Amino acid sequence: MSRVNFDQLLEAGVHFGHLKRKWNPAMAPYIFMERNGIHIIDLYKTVAKVDEAAEVMKNLAKQGKKVLFVATKKQAKQVVADKAASVGMPYVIERWPGGMLTNFPTIRKAIDKMTKDGTFDNLSKREKLQITRQRAKLEKTLGSIVDLTRLPSALFVVDVMKEHIAVREANRLGIPVFGMVDTNSNPNNIDYVIPANDDATKSVEVILGAICEAMNEGLQERKAEKIDAEAAEEAPKRERKAKAAVKKERTKKEDDDALNANVAGKFAKDEE
């Protein structure tokens, strides 16, 4: 069963593309028709692509891997932040700083080192203020990925045209990219294309809802497998403990019987 249906997508306006004069010819396979100078996206292909992407995302979540969500356009910011946070995934909704995927760990380590090793305390008041402002700016831009200790296993991008720098970095590093691709964008650099209207909040919400629901299923399955694995590890331990307890009880009983027999034999000798 599909994670989204045709009517849901239609109601959310996922089918609305851009003006015909703004289209990218590479999107031709995903365009159903043109009406009043606007391209209409083929929603049946969108349904199939959402299911494909959701299955891959589910497996990534099940393996405990991180997916970085990227959306800096106003109408998608809050939706992406809420959906990504609901499955415990990092996200970027402010301006994407060039080179962030490779340089952020270095920046974070440098600032944390200054705070921890006492260097920060030895600075003048003015230098402290400058560093504090710089840190506040970094936390605003990158705060949601502060727990991302390694490169993400995948990127999910809303509006691949606007976030072309993030897409380019991911391509360079070999990180798979999932993207909501509108009719004015180039899908060639996207590993998992979801043809959809990336300008409407409802459209973004429907697509992300399906993706994050799949990821949540993956997380739940991972949790269940972990519990089963722990139970499987505990079972032999409990069995060994039970056997040891039985053996101890048996040994104690044998010792008691031997002691009683010894005492009885002594009394018999005394009576004789």
mmCIF file of C-alpha atoms in Angstrom:
data_model
loop_
_atom_site.group_PDB
_atom_site.id
_atom_site.type_symbol
_atom_site.label_atom_id
_atom_site.label_comp_id
_atom_site.label_asym_id
_atom_site.label_seq_id
_atom_site.Cartn_x
_atom_site.Cartn_y
_atom_site.Cartn_z
ATOM 1 C CA MET A 1 0.000 0.000 0.000
ATOM 2 C CA SER A 2 1.284 3.447 -0.954
ATOM 3 C CA ARG A 3 2.257 5.899 1.781
ATOM 4 C CA VAL A 4 0.465 8.736 -0.019
ATOM 5 C CA ASN A 5 -2.465 8.618 -2.404
ATOM 6 C CA PHE A 6 -3.403 10.627 -5.471
ATOM 7 C CA ASP A 7 -6.172 12.589 -3.725
ATOM 8 C CA GLN A 8 -3.908 13.655 -0.858
ATOM 9 C CA LEU A 9 -1.317 15.014 -3.257
ATOM 10 C CA LEU A 10 -3.948 16.714 -5.405
ATOM 11 C CA GLU A 11 -5.505 18.440 -2.397
ATOM 12 C CA ALA A 12 -2.090 19.658 -1.202
ATOM 13 C CA GLY A 13 -1.279 21.127 -4.626
ATOM 14 C CA VAL A 14 1.726 18.866 -5.188
ATOM 15 C CA HIS A 15 0.905 18.763 -8.921
ATOM 16 C CA PHE A 16 1.492 22.469 -9.596
ATOM 17 C CA GLY A 17 4.783 23.093 -11.396
ATOM 18 C CA HIS A 18 6.327 26.340 -12.626
ATOM 19 C CA LEU A 19 5.571 28.402 -15.699
ATOM 20 C CA LYS A 20 6.342 26.657 -18.969
ATOM 21 C CA ARG A 21 9.003 29.239 -19.859
ATOM 22 C CA LYS A 22 10.901 28.412 -16.635
ATOM 23 C CA TRP A 23 10.940 24.656 -17.039
ATOM 24 C CA ASN A 24 14.003 22.415 -17.096
ATOM 25 C CA PRO A 25 13.824 19.918 -20.005
ATOM 26 C CA ALA A 26 15.356 17.218 -17.787
ATOM 27 C CA MET A 27 12.063 17.177 -15.856
ATOM 28 C CA ALA A 28 10.076 16.172 -18.968
ATOM 29 C CA PRO A 29 9.569 12.518 -17.816
ATOM 30 C CA TYR A 30 7.775 13.762 -14.691
ATOM 31 C CA ILE A 31 5.467 16.300 -16.383
ATOM 32 C CA PHE A 32 1.913 15.177 -17.168
ATOM 33 C CA MET A 33 0.685 18.163 -19.192
ATOM 34 C CA GLU A 34 0.682 21.936 -19.530
ATOM 35 C CA ARG A 35 -2.330 24.041 -18.586
ATOM 36 C CA ASN A 36 -2.638 27.841 -18.820
ATOM 37 C CA GLY A 37 1.113 28.151 -19.284
ATOM 38 C CA ILE A 38 1.877 26.083 -16.142
ATOM 39 C CA HIS A 39 3.309 22.584 -16.131
ATOM 40 C CA ILE A 40 1.360 19.909 -14.231
ATOM 41 C CA ILE A 41 3.378 17.187 -12.487
ATOM 42 C CA ASP A 42 2.399 13.536 -12.981
ATOM 43 C CA LEU A 43 1.194 12.578 -9.488
ATOM 44 C CA TYR A 44 1.252 8.851 -10.196
ATOM 45 C CA LYS A 45 5.017 9.125 -10.651
ATOM 46 C CA THR A 46 5.206 11.211 -7.479
ATOM 47 C CA VAL A 47 3.417 8.456 -5.521
ATOM 48 C CA ALA A 48 5.852 5.838 -6.842
ATOM 49 C CA LYS A 49 8.893 8.008 -6.079
ATOM 50 C CA VAL A 50 7.682 8.814 -2.547
ATOM 51 C CA ASP A 51 7.276 5.089 -1.832
ATOM 52 C CA GLU A 52 10.759 4.345 -3.195
ATOM 53 C CA ALA A 53 12.397 7.132 -1.173
ATOM 54 C CA ALA A 54 10.428 6.258 1.984
ATOM 55 C CA GLU A 55 11.592 2.631 1.853
ATOM 56 C CA VAL A 56 15.254 3.672 1.580
ATOM 57 C CA MET A 57 14.821 6.230 4.380
ATOM 58 C CA LYS A 58 13.205 3.580 6.573
ATOM 59 C CA ASN A 59 16.200 1.279 6.113
ATOM 60 C CA LEU A 60 18.624 4.107 6.903
ATOM 61 C CA ALA A 61 16.759 4.888 10.134
ATOM 62 C CA LYS A 62 16.616 1.174 10.994
ATOM 63 C CA GLN A 63 20.412 0.990 10.667
ATOM 64 C CA GLY A 64 20.794 3.951 13.048
ATOM 65 C CA LYS A 65 22.111 6.304 10.363
ATOM 66 C CA LYS A 66 21.540 10.067 10.269
ATOM 67 C CA VAL A 67 19.792 11.980 7.483
ATOM 68 C CA LEU A 68 20.344 15.740 7.237
ATOM 69 C CA PHE A 69 17.243 17.710 6.185
ATOM 70 C CA VAL A 70 17.896 20.976 4.330
ATOM 71 C CA ALA A 71 15.327 23.692 3.578
ATOM 72 C CA THR A 72 16.124 27.388 3.861
ATOM 73 C CA LYS A 73 13.105 28.779 2.015
ATOM 74 C CA LYS A 74 10.586 30.543 4.231
ATOM 75 C CA GLN A 75 7.521 28.395 3.487
ATOM 76 C CA ALA A 76 9.350 25.120 4.216
ATOM 77 C CA LYS A 77 11.491 26.057 7.252
ATOM 78 C CA GLN A 78 9.104 25.304 10.082
ATOM 79 C CA VAL A 79 7.656 22.176 8.488
ATOM 80 C CA VAL A 80 11.137 20.697 7.980
ATOM 81 C CA ALA A 81 12.232 21.636 11.510
ATOM 82 C CA ASP A 82 9.148 19.991 13.077
ATOM 83 C CA LYS A 83 9.225 16.829 10.956
ATOM 84 C CA ALA A 84 12.985 16.270 11.295
ATOM 85 C CA ALA A 85 12.876 16.866 15.065
ATOM 86 C CA SER A 86 10.011 14.353 15.396
ATOM 87 C CA VAL A 87 12.331 11.552 14.226
ATOM 88 C CA GLY A 88 15.456 12.920 15.938
ATOM 89 C CA MET A 89 17.212 13.918 12.719
ATOM 90 C CA PRO A 90 19.409 17.007 12.200
ATOM 91 C CA TYR A 91 18.260 19.841 9.945
ATOM 92 C CA VAL A 92 19.424 23.136 8.460
ATOM 93 C CA ILE A 93 16.807 25.857 7.982
ATOM 94 C CA GLU A 94 19.005 28.948 7.997
ATOM 95 C CA ARG A 95 21.484 29.955 5.299
ATOM 96 C CA TRP A 96 23.686 27.071 4.169
ATOM 97 C CA PRO A 97 27.319 28.074 4.788
ATOM 98 C CA GLY A 98 29.588 26.883 1.986
ATOM 99 C CA GLY A 99 31.700 23.882 3.011
ATOM 100 C CA MET A 100 29.604 23.160 6.086
ATOM 101 C CA LEU A 101 29.663 19.380 5.618
ATOM 102 C CA THR A 102 33.453 19.272 5.846
ATOM 103 C CA ASN A 103 34.304 22.356 7.913
ATOM 104 C CA PHE A 104 31.702 22.378 10.682
ATOM 105 C CA PRO A 105 33.361 19.696 12.866
ATOM 106 C CA THR A 106 36.601 21.703 12.783
ATOM 107 C CA ILE A 107 34.817 24.946 13.689
ATOM 108 C CA ARG A 108 32.934 23.284 16.538
ATOM 109 C CA LYS A 109 36.052 21.604 17.920
ATOM 110 C CA ALA A 110 37.980 24.887 17.854
ATOM 111 C CA ILE A 111 35.272 26.790 19.736
ATOM 112 C CA ASP A 112 34.719 23.989 22.282
ATOM 113 C CA LYS A 113 38.476 23.762 22.863
ATOM 114 C CA MET A 114 38.694 27.507 23.565
ATOM 115 C CA THR A 115 35.876 27.256 26.087
ATOM 116 C CA LYS A 116 37.228 24.177 27.852
ATOM 117 C CA ASP A 117 40.985 24.731 28.042
ATOM 118 C CA GLY A 118 40.796 28.160 29.689
ATOM 119 C CA THR A 119 41.843 30.152 26.610
ATOM 120 C CA PHE A 120 38.447 31.834 26.576
ATOM 121 C CA ASP A 121 38.843 33.019 30.177
ATOM 122 C CA ASN A 122 42.202 34.622 29.417
ATOM 123 C CA LEU A 123 40.831 36.820 26.618
ATOM 124 C CA SER A 124 40.008 40.470 27.037
ATOM 125 C CA LYS A 125 36.417 41.583 27.508
ATOM 126 C CA ARG A 126 36.150 42.789 23.914
ATOM 127 C CA GLU A 127 37.580 39.549 22.472
ATOM 128 C CA LYS A 128 35.189 37.514 24.639
ATOM 129 C CA LEU A 129 32.265 39.537 23.273
ATOM 130 C CA GLN A 130 33.380 38.958 19.681
ATOM 131 C CA ILE A 131 33.791 35.197 20.265
ATOM 132 C CA THR A 132 30.408 34.999 22.030
ATOM 133 C CA ARG A 133 28.697 36.762 19.121
ATOM 134 C CA GLN A 134 30.413 34.474 16.644
ATOM 135 C CA ARG A 135 29.319 31.423 18.620
ATOM 136 C CA ALA A 136 25.715 32.692 18.853
ATOM 137 C CA LYS A 137 25.692 33.171 15.084
ATOM 138 C CA LEU A 138 27.052 29.649 14.523
ATOM 139 C CA GLU A 139 24.514 28.140 16.924
ATOM 140 C CA LYS A 140 21.672 29.894 15.094
ATOM 141 C CA THR A 141 22.876 28.589 11.749
ATOM 142 C CA LEU A 142 24.192 25.180 12.805
ATOM 143 C CA GLY A 143 22.682 24.526 16.230
ATOM 144 C CA SER A 144 20.358 21.787 15.029
ATOM 145 C CA ILE A 145 23.303 19.692 13.834
ATOM 146 C CA VAL A 146 25.400 20.069 16.983
ATOM 147 C CA ASP A 147 24.891 16.360 17.768
ATOM 148 C CA LEU A 148 25.953 15.296 14.281
ATOM 149 C CA THR A 149 29.364 13.817 15.124
ATOM 150 C CA ARG A 150 30.036 12.435 11.643
ATOM 151 C CA LEU A 151 28.966 13.122 8.066
ATOM 152 C CA PRO A 152 25.294 12.306 7.442
ATOM 153 C CA SER A 153 24.433 9.148 5.534
ATOM 154 C CA ALA A 154 22.025 11.071 3.293
ATOM 155 C CA LEU A 155 20.635 14.529 2.545
ATOM 156 C CA PHE A 156 16.951 15.366 2.104
ATOM 157 C CA VAL A 157 16.578 18.666 0.244
ATOM 158 C CA VAL A 158 13.511 20.808 -0.371
ATOM 159 C CA ASP A 159 14.097 22.867 -3.545
ATOM 160 C CA VAL A 160 17.287 21.455 -5.033
ATOM 161 C CA MET A 161 17.719 24.576 -7.167
ATOM 162 C CA LYS A 162 17.929 26.893 -4.159
ATOM 163 C CA GLU A 163 20.096 24.445 -2.176
ATOM 164 C CA HIS A 164 22.454 23.704 -5.094
ATOM 165 C CA ILE A 165 25.553 24.269 -2.907
ATOM 166 C CA ALA A 166 24.440 21.611 -0.400
ATOM 167 C CA VAL A 167 23.656 19.225 -3.265
ATOM 168 C CA ARG A 168 27.049 19.850 -4.865
ATOM 169 C CA GLU A 169 28.892 19.183 -1.588
ATOM 170 C CA ALA A 170 26.948 15.967 -1.026
ATOM 171 C CA ASN A 171 27.694 14.818 -4.586
ATOM 172 C CA ARG A 172 31.391 15.519 -4.072
ATOM 173 C CA LEU A 173 31.438 13.475 -0.867
ATOM 174 C CA GLY A 174 29.371 10.625 -2.312
ATOM 175 C CA ILE A 175 26.427 11.264 0.027
ATOM 176 C CA PRO A 176 23.084 10.197 -1.528
ATOM 177 C CA VAL A 177 20.620 13.047 -2.043
ATOM 178 C CA PHE A 178 16.829 12.815 -1.727
ATOM 179 C CA GLY A 179 15.096 15.859 -3.168
ATOM 180 C CA MET A 180 11.727 17.440 -3.813
ATOM 181 C CA VAL A 181 12.291 18.535 -7.408
ATOM 182 C CA ASP A 182 10.034 21.090 -9.125
ATOM 183 C CA THR A 183 9.685 21.525 -12.893
ATOM 184 C CA ASN A 184 12.277 24.339 -12.964
ATOM 185 C CA SER A 185 15.042 22.215 -11.383
ATOM 186 C CA ASN A 186 17.635 19.762 -12.663
ATOM 187 C CA PRO A 187 17.035 16.211 -11.334
ATOM 188 C CA ASN A 188 20.268 14.752 -12.751
ATOM 189 C CA ASN A 189 22.328 15.297 -9.585
ATOM 190 C CA ILE A 190 19.630 13.887 -7.296
ATOM 191 C CA ASP A 191 19.801 10.196 -6.382
ATOM 192 C CA TYR A 192 16.147 9.910 -5.302
ATOM 193 C CA VAL A 193 13.932 12.367 -7.196
ATOM 194 C CA ILE A 194 10.488 13.212 -5.800
ATOM 195 C CA PRO A 195 8.745 15.351 -8.449
ATOM 196 C CA ALA A 196 6.618 17.801 -6.471
ATOM 197 C CA ASN A 197 5.699 21.410 -5.905
ATOM 198 C CA ASP A 198 8.421 22.686 -3.555
ATOM 199 C CA ASP A 199 6.882 26.148 -3.046
ATOM 200 C CA ALA A 200 3.670 25.249 -1.182
ATOM 201 C CA THR A 201 3.786 24.532 2.558
ATOM 202 C CA LYS A 202 1.043 21.877 2.283
ATOM 203 C CA SER A 203 2.929 20.089 -0.478
ATOM 204 C CA VAL A 204 6.136 19.981 1.589
ATOM 205 C CA GLU A 205 4.157 18.827 4.633
ATOM 206 C CA VAL A 206 2.522 15.893 2.812
ATOM 207 C CA ILE A 207 5.759 14.625 1.272
ATOM 208 C CA LEU A 208 7.794 15.027 4.463
ATOM 209 C CA GLY A 209 4.990 13.467 6.502
ATOM 210 C CA ALA A 210 5.215 10.270 4.446
ATOM 211 C CA ILE A 211 9.025 10.204 4.588
ATOM 212 C CA CYS A 212 9.229 10.832 8.343
ATOM 213 C CA GLU A 213 6.492 8.280 9.050
ATOM 214 C CA ALA A 214 8.595 5.663 7.253
ATOM 215 C CA MET A 215 11.673 6.719 9.212
ATOM 216 C CA ASN A 216 9.751 6.441 12.467
ATOM 217 C CA GLU A 217 8.782 2.874 11.540
ATOM 218 C CA GLY A 218 12.449 2.113 10.935
ATOM 219 C CA LEU A 219 13.388 3.554 14.327
ATOM 220 C CA GLN A 220 10.693 1.492 16.061
ATOM 221 C CA GLU A 221 11.870 -1.690 14.326
ATOM 222 C CA ARG A 222 15.457 -0.912 15.384
ATOM 223 C CA LYS A 223 14.286 -0.462 18.969
ATOM 224 C CA ALA A 224 12.349 -3.751 18.890
ATOM 225 C CA GLU A 225 15.339 -5.623 17.430
ATOM 226 C CA LYS A 226 17.584 -4.186 20.122
ATOM 227 C CA ILE A 227 15.209 -5.389 22.855
ATOM 228 C CA ASP A 228 15.024 -8.856 21.242
ATOM 229 C CA ALA A 229 18.818 -9.031 20.980
ATOM 230 C CA GLU A 230 19.206 -8.083 24.635
ATOM 231 C CA ALA A 231 16.604 -10.690 25.611
ATOM 232 C CA ALA A 232 18.429 -13.310 23.528
ATOM 233 C CA GLU A 233 21.682 -12.457 25.313
ATOM 234 C CA GLU A 234 20.015 -12.606 28.721
ATOM 235 C CA ALA A 235 18.358 -16.005 28.130
ATOM 236 C CA PRO A 236 21.599 -18.077 28.235
ATOM 237 C CA LYS A 237 22.753 -16.130 31.307
ATOM 238 C CA ARG A 238 19.473 -16.875 33.104
ATOM 239 C CA GLU A 239 19.730 -20.531 32.057
ATOM 240 C CA ARG A 240 23.297 -20.768 33.384
ATOM 241 C CA LYS A 241 22.254 -19.133 36.651
ATOM 242 C CA ALA A 242 19.324 -21.556 37.007
ATOM 243 C CA LYS A 243 21.606 -24.546 36.358
ATOM 244 C CA ALA A 244 24.146 -23.238 38.856
ATOM 245 C CA ALA A 245 21.398 -22.773 41.469
ATOM 246 C CA VAL A 246 20.109 -26.324 40.894
ATOM 247 C CA LYS A 247 23.631 -27.742 41.111
ATOM 248 C CA LYS A 248 24.295 -25.808 44.309
ATOM 249 C CA GLU A 249 21.045 -27.058 45.823
ATOM 250 C CA ARG A 250 21.856 -30.633 44.818
ATOM 251 C CA THR A 251 25.373 -30.398 46.273
ATOM 252 C CA LYS A 252 23.998 -28.973 49.504
ATOM 253 C CA LYS A 253 21.459 -31.774 49.750
ATOM 254 C CA GLU A 254 24.138 -34.412 49.139
ATOM 255 C CA ASP A 255 26.339 -32.830 51.817
ATOM 256 C CA ASP A 256 23.425 -32.774 54.277
ATOM 257 C CA ASP A 257 22.615 -36.425 53.521
ATOM 258 C CA ALA A 258 26.258 -37.426 53.986
ATOM 259 C CA LEU A 259 26.453 -35.505 57.258
ATOM 260 C CA ASN A 260 23.236 -37.086 58.550
ATOM 261 C CA ALA A 261 24.494 -40.547 57.581
ATOM 262 C CA ASN A 262 27.780 -39.879 59.360
ATOM 263 C CA VAL A 263 26.008 -38.722 62.548
ATOM 264 C CA ALA A 264 23.647 -41.715 62.434
ATOM 265 C CA GLY A 265 26.577 -44.099 62.030
ATOM 266 C CA LYS A 266 28.343 -42.522 65.036
ATOM 267 C CA PHE A 267 25.251 -42.902 67.244
ATOM 268 C CA ALA A 268 24.907 -46.552 66.177
ATOM 269 C CA LYS A 269 28.502 -47.250 67.240
ATOM 270 C CA ASP A 270 27.974 -45.533 70.608
ATOM 271 C CA GLU A 271 24.885 -47.685 71.309
ATOM 272 C CA GLU A 272 26.851 -50.853 70.589
#
